[in-house]
Amino acid sequence: MEPMFSPPLHRQRHQFVIDFVKRNKTKKVVDLGCSECSLLQKLKFHREIELLVGVDIRGAIVKKKMHGLAPVSTDYLQPSYDQLRVELYQGSVTQKDARLRGFDLVTSIELIEHLTLADVERFSEVVFGYMSPGAVIVSTPNSEFNPLLPGLSGFRHSDHKFEWTRAEFKSWALKVCLEYGYEVEFTGVGQAPPGQQERVGFCSQIGVFQRLGGSESCSMLFGDDAEDVFSYTLLYSVNYPSLHDNNILRRVLVSEVLYWAEKLKSRWMEERTGESQRQAEDGEECFGASERHMEMGEKQTAACGSEVKTPVEQWDRGVPGQQEGEEQQVFWRNGLGRQESCRSRRCVSVPLAVLWSCCPKVNALSGSLSNLRHFLMDDPKVRLSQDGSAVLLNVQEQDAEEEEDHDVVEDSGYAEASRCSHSAEPEEDWEANV
């Protein structure tokens, strides 16, 4: 039998919630009757949400699916600026729990029809009275649509206690609004065949409730006399990696700095090698490059592409007064604040100002040049110049006579750095057949 709805009805209900979240920039969402967490698994990708909570009375079902809400490897490799915490609870929607108060949105998708009418009253009191969210989305089967469903006799699911007509759903919803201070808009998903929509309505009817009075009304409800009840059992909780965590921010920033510093150094050396070859053909020796490139470094520009010569400086012949054959010492501060030296005959310096102005991600992560310097000074993976104004990188020698310098590069950890790139609800028996 061909499916009656495309996309399937349960996907249309989930998409309705997702569209609401995107329009309203909802930050705190709880899904009542989350079941296998299918709606939560879709909502976790919408990073306007900061707190995502699921509740279901059947803890065993939640435990089977809860690890699908865990962060994946890309969340750690490329953490978001946004924060996200996920919590899953075992508990009944007819019981109060203070941890679910003050949310922006509560969803109840195909849940209420599984409750007895007495429990529906308690549900109304808990959700609209005690939890008092900014908005509530309730979906439930529309019994007027049932005659159009092929092969259906009785309720759509064996566990349903009732299935309301549109008038019955409207009566309940308006009573809730009157008692708890909400307004409601009626809509739905799953359209009827052409010409029958007005007569039977949507297959799943939806009420979108908005609390009257906004945030001021909410603050009045949560006074010092608020009842603190903790009746739910926490099954799972996780914080997604975020750049709001300074440790994660430092790790990502250091990785970006080392990547771009190595890239700029490599591009500069390729150009310098080509220049040296041209000079050798003319019989000239390639010395004195240090002063020329240091002067260029003072003329930094925000353009990284065509002005490749400007980002780096190099020392390869020592300092004034140094005897011939002696090694030059270039100093930096290590992570403990102690002064160490690079005894390589050739050291490349990449000014932080150039990295900050040329590389958008470094700029965005650090926020300012002083912040960039602060983060790098405390990290043992980064070697800074004595005044903290530049990143120092050893130049890897290719010939056997410079093997010692090669070992320094490998030990420093830059070989590794240079390779871095930056890169719910209960299902109806009827729906299973269509």
PDB file of C-alpha atoms in Angstrom, residues 1-228:
ATOM      1  CA  MET A   1       0.000   0.000   0.000  1.00  0.00           C
ATOM      2  CA  GLU A   2       1.347   3.406  -0.963  1.00  0.00           C
ATOM      3  CA  PRO A   3       1.995   5.811   1.925  1.00  0.00           C
ATOM      4  CA  MET A   4      -0.879   8.211   2.454  1.00  0.00           C
ATOM      5  CA  PHE A   5       1.328  11.107   3.592  1.00  0.00           C
ATOM      6  CA  SER A   6       4.604  12.372   2.208  1.00  0.00           C
ATOM      7  CA  PRO A   7       6.675  13.033   4.233  1.00  0.00           C
ATOM      8  CA  PRO A   8       5.329  10.507   6.768  1.00  0.00           C
ATOM      9  CA  LEU A   9       3.062  11.974   9.420  1.00  0.00           C
ATOM     10  CA  HIS A  10       5.514  11.645  12.321  1.00  0.00           C
ATOM     11  CA  ARG A  11       8.151  13.540  10.332  1.00  0.00           C
ATOM     12  CA  GLN A  12       5.678  16.313   9.593  1.00  0.00           C
ATOM     13  CA  ARG A  13       4.978  16.689  13.312  1.00  0.00           C
ATOM     14  CA  HIS A  14       8.693  16.872  14.095  1.00  0.00           C
ATOM     15  CA  GLN A  15       9.255  19.385  11.336  1.00  0.00           C
ATOM     16  CA  PHE A  16       6.481  21.544  12.761  1.00  0.00           C
ATOM     17  CA  VAL A  17       8.383  21.730  16.071  1.00  0.00           C
ATOM     18  CA  ILE A  18      11.705  22.402  14.326  1.00  0.00           C
ATOM     19  CA  ASP A  19      10.201  25.249  12.304  1.00  0.00           C
ATOM     20  CA  PHE A  20       8.794  26.772  15.506  1.00  0.00           C
ATOM     21  CA  VAL A  21      12.221  26.592  17.187  1.00  0.00           C
ATOM     22  CA  LYS A  22      13.925  28.222  14.209  1.00  0.00           C
ATOM     23  CA  ARG A  23      11.385  31.042  13.989  1.00  0.00           C
ATOM     24  CA  ASN A  24      11.395  31.836  17.684  1.00  0.00           C
ATOM     25  CA  LYS A  25      15.105  31.186  18.455  1.00  0.00           C
ATOM     26  CA  THR A  26      14.036  28.938  21.313  1.00  0.00           C
ATOM     27  CA  LYS A  27      16.827  28.254  23.826  1.00  0.00           C
ATOM     28  CA  LYS A  28      15.321  25.819  26.357  1.00  0.00           C
ATOM     29  CA  VAL A  29      13.170  22.936  25.103  1.00  0.00           C
ATOM     30  CA  VAL A  30      11.680  19.918  26.885  1.00  0.00           C
ATOM     31  CA  ASP A  31       9.977  17.074  25.005  1.00  0.00           C
ATOM     32  CA  LEU A  32       7.426  15.217  27.138  1.00  0.00           C
ATOM     33  CA  GLY A  33       7.004  11.580  26.142  1.00  0.00           C
ATOM     34  CA  CYS A  34      10.326  11.615  24.271  1.00  0.00           C
ATOM     35  CA  SER A  35      10.281   7.803  23.846  1.00  0.00           C
ATOM     36  CA  GLU A  36      13.163   6.872  21.498  1.00  0.00           C
ATOM     37  CA  CYS A  37      14.452  10.478  21.423  1.00  0.00           C
ATOM     38  CA  SER A  38      13.876  10.853  17.678  1.00  0.00           C
ATOM     39  CA  LEU A  39      12.673  14.462  17.960  1.00  0.00           C
ATOM     40  CA  LEU A  40      15.534  15.347  20.320  1.00  0.00           C
ATOM     41  CA  GLN A  41      18.069  13.894  17.897  1.00  0.00           C
ATOM     42  CA  LYS A  42      16.820  16.327  15.255  1.00  0.00           C
ATOM     43  CA  LEU A  43      16.631  19.319  17.575  1.00  0.00           C
ATOM     44  CA  LYS A  44      20.223  18.937  18.792  1.00  0.00           C
ATOM     45  CA  PHE A  45      21.477  20.206  15.433  1.00  0.00           C
ATOM     46  CA  HIS A  46      19.713  23.546  15.914  1.00  0.00           C
ATOM     47  CA  ARG A  47      22.259  25.415  17.977  1.00  0.00           C
ATOM     48  CA  GLU A  48      19.922  28.187  19.025  1.00  0.00           C
ATOM     49  CA  ILE A  49      18.958  25.623  21.678  1.00  0.00           C
ATOM     50  CA  GLU A  50      21.108  25.736  24.827  1.00  0.00           C
ATOM     51  CA  LEU A  51      19.223  23.183  26.962  1.00  0.00           C
ATOM     52  CA  LEU A  52      17.459  20.157  25.463  1.00  0.00           C
ATOM     53  CA  VAL A  53      15.531  17.858  27.809  1.00  0.00           C
ATOM     54  CA  GLY A  54      13.540  14.692  27.263  1.00  0.00           C
ATOM     55  CA  VAL A  55      11.126  13.011  29.699  1.00  0.00           C
ATOM     56  CA  ASP A  56       9.474   9.613  29.409  1.00  0.00           C
ATOM     57  CA  ILE A  57       7.962   7.216  31.921  1.00  0.00           C
ATOM     58  CA  ARG A  58       9.574   4.239  30.148  1.00  0.00           C
ATOM     59  CA  GLY A  59      13.200   4.557  31.177  1.00  0.00           C
ATOM     60  CA  ALA A  60      14.296   1.330  29.455  1.00  0.00           C
ATOM     61  CA  ILE A  61      13.322   2.695  26.020  1.00  0.00           C
ATOM     62  CA  VAL A  62      15.129   5.975  26.682  1.00  0.00           C
ATOM     63  CA  LYS A  63      18.299   4.149  27.781  1.00  0.00           C
ATOM     64  CA  LYS A  64      18.411   2.213  24.515  1.00  0.00           C
ATOM     65  CA  LYS A  65      18.509   5.384  22.439  1.00  0.00           C
ATOM     66  CA  MET A  66      20.039   8.015  24.713  1.00  0.00           C
ATOM     67  CA  HIS A  67      23.618   7.606  23.445  1.00  0.00           C
ATOM     68  CA  GLY A  68      22.440   8.819  20.049  1.00  0.00           C
ATOM     69  CA  LEU A  69      22.370  12.267  21.673  1.00  0.00           C
ATOM     70  CA  ALA A  70      26.059  12.183  22.576  1.00  0.00           C
ATOM     71  CA  PRO A  71      28.515  14.551  20.821  1.00  0.00           C
ATOM     72  CA  VAL A  72      30.294  13.055  17.821  1.00  0.00           C
ATOM     73  CA  SER A  73      33.954  13.479  16.874  1.00  0.00           C
ATOM     74  CA  THR A  74      33.303  16.540  14.712  1.00  0.00           C
ATOM     75  CA  ASP A  75      31.752  18.312  17.714  1.00  0.00           C
ATOM     76  CA  TYR A  76      35.128  18.035  19.454  1.00  0.00           C
ATOM     77  CA  LEU A  77      37.275  18.772  16.399  1.00  0.00           C
ATOM     78  CA  GLN A  78      35.203  21.819  15.417  1.00  0.00           C
ATOM     79  CA  PRO A  79      33.379  22.984  18.563  1.00  0.00           C
ATOM     80  CA  SER A  80      30.639  25.536  18.155  1.00  0.00           C
ATOM     81  CA  TYR A  81      30.443  28.993  19.700  1.00  0.00           C
ATOM     82  CA  ASP A  82      27.060  27.945  21.041  1.00  0.00           C
ATOM     83  CA  GLN A  83      26.439  25.955  24.205  1.00  0.00           C
ATOM     84  CA  LEU A  84      24.264  22.855  24.367  1.00  0.00           C
ATOM     85  CA  ARG A  85      23.365  20.641  27.300  1.00  0.00           C
ATOM     86  CA  VAL A  86      21.213  17.522  26.918  1.00  0.00           C
ATOM     87  CA  GLU A  87      19.364  15.881  29.820  1.00  0.00           C
ATOM     88  CA  LEU A  88      17.084  12.841  29.819  1.00  0.00           C
ATOM     89  CA  TYR A  89      14.753  11.926  32.691  1.00  0.00           C
ATOM     90  CA  GLN A  90      12.504   9.045  33.619  1.00  0.00           C
ATOM     91  CA  GLY A  91       9.240  10.324  35.054  1.00  0.00           C
ATOM     92  CA  SER A  92       5.534  10.862  34.575  1.00  0.00           C
ATOM     93  CA  VAL A  93       4.105  13.982  32.951  1.00  0.00           C
ATOM     94  CA  THR A  94       1.537  14.030  35.748  1.00  0.00           C
ATOM     95  CA  GLN A  95       4.255  14.637  38.363  1.00  0.00           C
ATOM     96  CA  LYS A  96       6.018  17.910  39.152  1.00  0.00           C
ATOM     97  CA  ASP A  97       9.767  18.428  38.965  1.00  0.00           C
ATOM     98  CA  ALA A  98      11.381  21.805  39.618  1.00  0.00           C
ATOM     99  CA  ARG A  99      14.140  21.174  37.052  1.00  0.00           C
ATOM    100  CA  LEU A 100      11.584  21.545  34.257  1.00  0.00           C
ATOM    101  CA  ARG A 101      10.304  24.966  35.235  1.00  0.00           C
ATOM    102  CA  GLY A 102      10.823  28.101  33.177  1.00  0.00           C
ATOM    103  CA  PHE A 103      11.473  26.531  29.770  1.00  0.00           C
ATOM    104  CA  ASP A 104      10.872  28.420  26.545  1.00  0.00           C
ATOM    105  CA  LEU A 105       9.048  25.517  24.920  1.00  0.00           C
ATOM    106  CA  VAL A 106       7.375  22.294  26.039  1.00  0.00           C
ATOM    107  CA  THR A 107       6.354  19.782  23.385  1.00  0.00           C
ATOM    108  CA  SER A 108       3.777  17.013  23.834  1.00  0.00           C
ATOM    109  CA  ILE A 109       3.654  15.148  20.540  1.00  0.00           C
ATOM    110  CA  GLU A 110       0.996  12.412  20.320  1.00  0.00           C
ATOM    111  CA  LEU A 111       1.163  11.905  24.096  1.00  0.00           C
ATOM    112  CA  ILE A 112      -2.005  13.228  25.715  1.00  0.00           C
ATOM    113  CA  GLU A 113      -4.241  10.540  24.167  1.00  0.00           C
ATOM    114  CA  HIS A 114      -2.275   7.899  26.114  1.00  0.00           C
ATOM    115  CA  LEU A 115      -3.476   9.421  29.419  1.00  0.00           C
ATOM    116  CA  THR A 116      -6.728   8.800  31.246  1.00  0.00           C
ATOM    117  CA  LEU A 117      -9.023  11.791  31.452  1.00  0.00           C
ATOM    118  CA  ALA A 118      -8.137  12.165  35.139  1.00  0.00           C
ATOM    119  CA  ASP A 119      -4.448  12.240  34.214  1.00  0.00           C
ATOM    120  CA  VAL A 120      -5.170  14.823  31.509  1.00  0.00           C
ATOM    121  CA  GLU A 121      -6.306  17.176  34.267  1.00  0.00           C
ATOM    122  CA  ARG A 122      -3.085  16.574  36.204  1.00  0.00           C
ATOM    123  CA  PHE A 123      -1.092  16.990  32.983  1.00  0.00           C
ATOM    124  CA  SER A 124      -2.711  20.397  32.438  1.00  0.00           C
ATOM    125  CA  GLU A 125      -1.893  21.487  35.985  1.00  0.00           C
ATOM    126  CA  VAL A 126       1.730  20.311  35.800  1.00  0.00           C
ATOM    127  CA  VAL A 127       2.550  21.669  32.338  1.00  0.00           C
ATOM    128  CA  PHE A 128       0.619  24.936  32.222  1.00  0.00           C
ATOM    129  CA  GLY A 129       0.362  25.686  35.917  1.00  0.00           C
ATOM    130  CA  TYR A 130       3.583  24.417  37.491  1.00  0.00           C
ATOM    131  CA  MET A 131       6.109  24.344  34.632  1.00  0.00           C
ATOM    132  CA  SER A 132       4.596  27.480  33.036  1.00  0.00           C
ATOM    133  CA  PRO A 133       6.722  27.546  29.861  1.00  0.00           C
ATOM    134  CA  GLY A 134       6.686  30.368  27.359  1.00  0.00           C
ATOM    135  CA  ALA A 135       5.076  28.116  24.755  1.00  0.00           C
ATOM    136  CA  VAL A 136       3.534  24.642  24.544  1.00  0.00           C
ATOM    137  CA  ILE A 137       2.962  22.556  21.414  1.00  0.00           C
ATOM    138  CA  VAL A 138       0.400  19.763  21.832  1.00  0.00           C
ATOM    139  CA  SER A 139      -0.428  17.379  18.994  1.00  0.00           C
ATOM    140  CA  THR A 140      -3.045  14.632  19.171  1.00  0.00           C
ATOM    141  CA  PRO A 141      -4.985  12.495  16.680  1.00  0.00           C
ATOM    142  CA  ASN A 142      -8.075  14.036  15.109  1.00  0.00           C
ATOM    143  CA  SER A 143     -10.773  11.370  15.271  1.00  0.00           C
ATOM    144  CA  GLU A 144     -12.775  13.078  12.475  1.00  0.00           C
ATOM    145  CA  PHE A 145     -10.014  12.091  10.061  1.00  0.00           C
ATOM    146  CA  ASN A 146     -10.099   8.391  11.014  1.00  0.00           C
ATOM    147  CA  PRO A 147     -12.688   7.285   8.391  1.00  0.00           C
ATOM    148  CA  LEU A 148     -10.220   8.340   5.690  1.00  0.00           C
ATOM    149  CA  LEU A 149      -7.490   6.044   7.017  1.00  0.00           C
ATOM    150  CA  PRO A 150      -7.538   2.753   5.100  1.00  0.00           C
ATOM    151  CA  GLY A 151      -7.913  -0.389   7.174  1.00  0.00           C
ATOM    152  CA  LEU A 152      -8.445   1.446  10.474  1.00  0.00           C
ATOM    153  CA  SER A 153     -11.076   0.273  12.923  1.00  0.00           C
ATOM    154  CA  GLY A 154     -11.216   1.764  16.395  1.00  0.00           C
ATOM    155  CA  PHE A 155      -8.364   3.915  17.714  1.00  0.00           C
ATOM    156  CA  ARG A 156      -5.084   4.435  15.852  1.00  0.00           C
ATOM    157  CA  HIS A 157      -3.076   2.772  18.638  1.00  0.00           C
ATOM    158  CA  SER A 158      -4.039   0.065  21.100  1.00  0.00           C
ATOM    159  CA  ASP A 159      -2.834   2.183  24.056  1.00  0.00           C
ATOM    160  CA  HIS A 160      -4.945   5.240  23.228  1.00  0.00           C
ATOM    161  CA  LYS A 161      -7.467   6.064  25.952  1.00  0.00           C
ATOM    162  CA  PHE A 162      -9.401   8.478  23.729  1.00  0.00           C
ATOM    163  CA  GLU A 163      -9.147  10.345  20.432  1.00  0.00           C
ATOM    164  CA  TRP A 164     -10.700  13.804  20.346  1.00  0.00           C
ATOM    165  CA  THR A 165     -12.667  15.521  17.651  1.00  0.00           C
ATOM    166  CA  ARG A 166     -11.625  19.043  16.761  1.00  0.00           C
ATOM    167  CA  ALA A 167     -14.389  20.457  18.951  1.00  0.00           C
ATOM    168  CA  GLU A 168     -13.308  18.349  21.956  1.00  0.00           C
ATOM    169  CA  PHE A 169      -9.668  19.361  21.552  1.00  0.00           C
ATOM    170  CA  LYS A 170     -10.674  23.011  21.257  1.00  0.00           C
ATOM    171  CA  SER A 171     -12.811  22.787  24.375  1.00  0.00           C
ATOM    172  CA  TRP A 172      -9.931  21.386  26.444  1.00  0.00           C
ATOM    173  CA  ALA A 173      -7.428  23.898  25.046  1.00  0.00           C
ATOM    174  CA  LEU A 174      -9.595  26.954  25.713  1.00  0.00           C
ATOM    175  CA  LYS A 175     -10.244  25.787  29.265  1.00  0.00           C
ATOM    176  CA  VAL A 176      -6.478  25.503  29.828  1.00  0.00           C
ATOM    177  CA  CYS A 177      -5.956  29.023  28.481  1.00  0.00           C
ATOM    178  CA  LEU A 178      -8.612  30.437  30.777  1.00  0.00           C
ATOM    179  CA  GLU A 179      -7.259  28.709  33.890  1.00  0.00           C
ATOM    180  CA  TYR A 180      -3.525  29.250  33.384  1.00  0.00           C
ATOM    181  CA  GLY A 181      -3.167  32.431  31.344  1.00  0.00           C
ATOM    182  CA  TYR A 182      -2.410  31.275  27.792  1.00  0.00           C
ATOM    183  CA  GLU A 183      -3.701  31.879  24.301  1.00  0.00           C
ATOM    184  CA  VAL A 184      -3.882  29.145  21.656  1.00  0.00           C
ATOM    185  CA  GLU A 185      -3.717  28.812  17.895  1.00  0.00           C
ATOM    186  CA  PHE A 186      -5.133  25.697  16.220  1.00  0.00           C
ATOM    187  CA  THR A 187      -3.486  24.061  13.239  1.00  0.00           C
ATOM    188  CA  GLY A 188      -2.197  20.610  12.271  1.00  0.00           C
ATOM    189  CA  VAL A 189      -0.294  18.378   9.876  1.00  0.00           C
ATOM    190  CA  GLY A 190      -1.430  15.698   7.449  1.00  0.00           C
ATOM    191  CA  GLN A 191      -3.834  17.323   5.038  1.00  0.00           C
ATOM    192  CA  ALA A 192      -7.015  15.639   3.867  1.00  0.00           C
ATOM    193  CA  PRO A 193      -7.580  14.781   0.181  1.00  0.00           C
ATOM    194  CA  PRO A 194      -8.692  17.671  -2.062  1.00  0.00           C
ATOM    195  CA  GLY A 195     -12.125  18.976  -1.185  1.00  0.00           C
ATOM    196  CA  GLN A 196     -12.286  17.320   2.253  1.00  0.00           C
ATOM    197  CA  GLN A 197      -9.917  19.456   4.349  1.00  0.00           C
ATOM    198  CA  GLU A 198     -12.610  21.738   5.714  1.00  0.00           C
ATOM    199  CA  ARG A 199     -14.908  18.851   6.542  1.00  0.00           C
ATOM    200  CA  VAL A 200     -12.440  16.606   8.439  1.00  0.00           C
ATOM    201  CA  GLY A 201      -9.474  18.848   9.239  1.00  0.00           C
ATOM    202  CA  PHE A 202      -5.871  17.685   9.699  1.00  0.00           C
ATOM    203  CA  CYS A 203      -4.935  14.096  10.502  1.00  0.00           C
ATOM    204  CA  SER A 204      -2.941  15.294  13.552  1.00  0.00           C
ATOM    205  CA  GLN A 205      -4.429  18.392  15.167  1.00  0.00           C
ATOM    206  CA  ILE A 206      -2.038  20.786  16.904  1.00  0.00           C
ATOM    207  CA  GLY A 207      -2.514  23.485  19.495  1.00  0.00           C
ATOM    208  CA  VAL A 208       0.220  26.103  19.862  1.00  0.00           C
ATOM    209  CA  PHE A 209      -0.112  27.766  23.272  1.00  0.00           C
ATOM    210  CA  GLN A 210       1.627  31.053  24.121  1.00  0.00           C
ATOM    211  CA  ARG A 211       1.785  32.323  27.701  1.00  0.00           C
ATOM    212  CA  LEU A 212       0.203  35.740  28.247  1.00  0.00           C
ATOM    213  CA  GLY A 213       2.381  38.395  29.859  1.00  0.00           C
ATOM    214  CA  GLY A 214       5.729  37.104  28.542  1.00  0.00           C
ATOM    215  CA  SER A 215       8.815  36.944  30.774  1.00  0.00           C
ATOM    216  CA  GLU A 216       7.330  39.275  33.409  1.00  0.00           C
ATOM    217  CA  SER A 217       4.523  36.799  34.030  1.00  0.00           C
ATOM    218  CA  CYS A 218       7.078  34.005  34.335  1.00  0.00           C
ATOM    219  CA  SER A 219       9.190  35.853  36.915  1.00  0.00           C
ATOM    220  CA  MET A 220       6.116  36.405  39.085  1.00  0.00           C
ATOM    221  CA  LEU A 221       5.346  32.689  39.047  1.00  0.00           C
ATOM    222  CA  PHE A 222       8.809  31.668  40.227  1.00  0.00           C
ATOM    223  CA  GLY A 223       8.941  33.496  43.540  1.00  0.00           C
ATOM    224  CA  ASP A 224      10.589  32.406  46.763  1.00  0.00           C
ATOM    225  CA  ASP A 225       7.530  30.337  47.614  1.00  0.00           C
ATOM    226  CA  ALA A 226       7.914  28.129  44.531  1.00  0.00           C
ATOM    227  CA  GLU A 227       7.551  24.426  45.285  1.00  0.00           C
ATOM    228  CA  ASP A 228      10.861  22.595  44.766  1.00  0.00           C
TER     229      ASP A 228
END
